């Protein structure tokens, strides 16, 4: 059982070799936020400032967390990928061919990212990236 304090629903999405788990949860206010739960029990709640939703999908052995967040709602919503690391914070990832429609769903121990975006023709395209 993966538990997160004050969560009403928990989705565990990734685990690293150290047993740290990344995922997302819904809280009692109905907000969806990401989390990193360390093997020893400490939980980081991850919410991109100004985002209407934050979800984490991957974590590497250095506890770099990746995911996606949304700003706006309905037809005005845009999604962006992100990386997060303790002491560094959030960095937005937005593929130039899919600005406003990017998700990062994996990170390896070298820091390489994988994800996808929706292009201007409505096609979903995958990408591999190395953040700067």
PDB file of N, CA and C in Angstrom, residues 48 55 67-71 77-82 92-95 98-104:
ATOM      1  N   UNK A  48       3.235  22.442  -9.267  1.00  0.00           N
ATOM      2  CA  UNK A  48       3.847  23.536 -10.013  1.00  0.00           C
ATOM      3  C   UNK A  48       3.066  24.812  -9.691  1.00  0.00           C
ATOM      4  N   UNK A  55       0.961  16.182 -12.176  1.00  0.00           N
ATOM      5  CA  UNK A  55       1.079  14.729 -12.059  1.00  0.00           C
ATOM      6  C   UNK A  55       2.529  14.333 -12.292  1.00  0.00           C
ATOM      7  N   UNK A  67       7.170  14.785 -14.956  1.00  0.00           N
ATOM      8  CA  UNK A  67       5.731  14.653 -15.107  1.00  0.00           C
ATOM      9  C   UNK A  67       5.165  15.713 -16.012  1.00  0.00           C
ATOM     10  N   UNK A  68       3.912  16.035 -15.748  1.00  0.00           N
ATOM     11  CA  UNK A  68       3.219  17.035 -16.540  1.00  0.00           C
ATOM     12  C   UNK A  68       2.334  17.878 -15.645  1.00  0.00           C
ATOM     13  N   UNK A  69       2.099  19.104 -16.088  1.00  0.00           N
ATOM     14  CA  UNK A  69       1.186  19.976 -15.356  1.00  0.00           C
ATOM     15  C   UNK A  69       0.306  20.726 -16.335  1.00  0.00           C
ATOM     16  N   UNK A  70      -0.800  21.206 -15.840  1.00  0.00           N
ATOM     17  CA  UNK A  70      -1.766  21.901 -16.674  1.00  0.00           C
ATOM     18  C   UNK A  70      -2.016  23.282 -16.105  1.00  0.00           C
ATOM     19  N   UNK A  71      -2.118  24.244 -17.000  1.00  0.00           N
ATOM     20  CA  UNK A  71      -2.545  25.590 -16.623  1.00  0.00           C
ATOM     21  C   UNK A  71      -3.819  25.884 -17.396  1.00  0.00           C
ATOM     22  N   UNK A  77      -7.018  25.107 -21.615  1.00  0.00           N
ATOM     23  CA  UNK A  77      -5.982  24.375 -20.885  1.00  0.00           C
ATOM     24  C   UNK A  77      -4.774  24.100 -21.776  1.00  0.00           C
ATOM     25  N   UNK A  78      -3.604  24.208 -21.174  1.00  0.00           N
ATOM     26  CA  UNK A  78      -2.348  23.859 -21.839  1.00  0.00           C
ATOM     27  C   UNK A  78      -1.560  22.978 -20.897  1.00  0.00           C
ATOM     28  N   UNK A  79      -0.860  22.007 -21.458  1.00  0.00           N
ATOM     29  CA  UNK A  79      -0.068  21.109 -20.637  1.00  0.00           C
ATOM     30  C   UNK A  79       1.409  21.235 -20.982  1.00  0.00           C
ATOM     31  N   UNK A  80       2.224  21.091 -19.955  1.00  0.00           N
ATOM     32  CA  UNK A  80       3.671  21.205 -20.078  1.00  0.00           C
ATOM     33  C   UNK A  80       4.310  20.091 -19.285  1.00  0.00           C
ATOM     34  N   UNK A  81       5.483  19.683 -19.701  1.00  0.00           N
ATOM     35  CA  UNK A  81       6.252  18.724 -18.929  1.00  0.00           C
ATOM     36  C   UNK A  81       7.096  19.460 -17.907  1.00  0.00           C
ATOM     37  N   UNK A  82       7.654  18.691 -16.962  1.00  0.00           N
ATOM     38  CA  UNK A  82       8.544  19.306 -15.985  1.00  0.00           C
ATOM     39  C   UNK A  82       9.540  18.296 -15.456  1.00  0.00           C
ATOM     40  N   UNK A  92      10.373  23.746 -16.413  1.00  0.00           N
ATOM     41  CA  UNK A  92       9.387  23.406 -17.434  1.00  0.00           C
ATOM     42  C   UNK A  92      10.072  22.792 -18.652  1.00  0.00           C
ATOM     43  N   UNK A  93       9.428  21.774 -19.225  1.00  0.00           N
ATOM     44  CA  UNK A  93       9.878  21.149 -20.463  1.00  0.00           C
ATOM     45  C   UNK A  93       8.747  21.297 -21.469  1.00  0.00           C
ATOM     46  N   UNK A  94       9.028  21.946 -22.592  1.00  0.00           N
ATOM     47  CA  UNK A  94       8.014  22.161 -23.615  1.00  0.00           C
ATOM     48  C   UNK A  94       8.653  21.940 -24.978  1.00  0.00           C
ATOM     49  N   UNK A  95       8.263  20.863 -25.648  1.00  0.00           N
ATOM     50  CA  UNK A  95       8.823  20.604 -26.966  1.00  0.00           C
ATOM     51  C   UNK A  95       8.446  21.741 -27.904  1.00  0.00           C
ATOM     52  N   UNK A  98       5.405  21.249 -29.899  1.00  0.00           N
ATOM     53  CA  UNK A  98       4.165  20.943 -29.182  1.00  0.00           C
ATOM     54  C   UNK A  98       3.950  21.867 -28.003  1.00  0.00           C
ATOM     55  N   UNK A  99       4.245  23.149 -28.175  1.00  0.00           N
ATOM     56  CA  UNK A  99       4.109  24.103 -27.078  1.00  0.00           C
ATOM     57  C   UNK A  99       2.665  24.098 -26.571  1.00  0.00           C
ATOM     58  N   UNK A 100       2.513  23.893 -25.281  1.00  0.00           N
ATOM     59  CA  UNK A 100       1.184  23.835 -24.680  1.00  0.00           C
ATOM     60  C   UNK A 100       0.572  22.456 -24.705  1.00  0.00           C
ATOM     61  N   UNK A 101       1.340  21.455 -25.138  1.00  0.00           N
ATOM     62  CA  UNK A 101       0.816  20.084 -25.210  1.00  0.00           C
ATOM     63  C   UNK A 101       1.944  19.066 -25.039  1.00  0.00           C
ATOM     64  N   UNK A 102       2.761  19.226 -23.992  1.00  0.00           N
ATOM     65  CA  UNK A 102       3.918  18.369 -23.760  1.00  0.00           C
ATOM     66  C   UNK A 102       3.787  17.643 -22.427  1.00  0.00           C
ATOM     67  N   UNK A 103       4.180  16.368 -22.393  1.00  0.00           N
ATOM     68  CA  UNK A 103       4.230  15.578 -21.162  1.00  0.00           C
ATOM     69  C   UNK A 103       5.561  14.845 -21.119  1.00  0.00           C
ATOM     70  N   UNK A 104       6.203  14.819 -19.958  1.00  0.00           N
ATOM     71  CA  UNK A 104       7.414  14.024 -19.746  1.00  0.00           C
ATOM     72  C   UNK A 104       7.005  12.847 -18.864  1.00  0.00           C
TER      73      UNK A 104
END
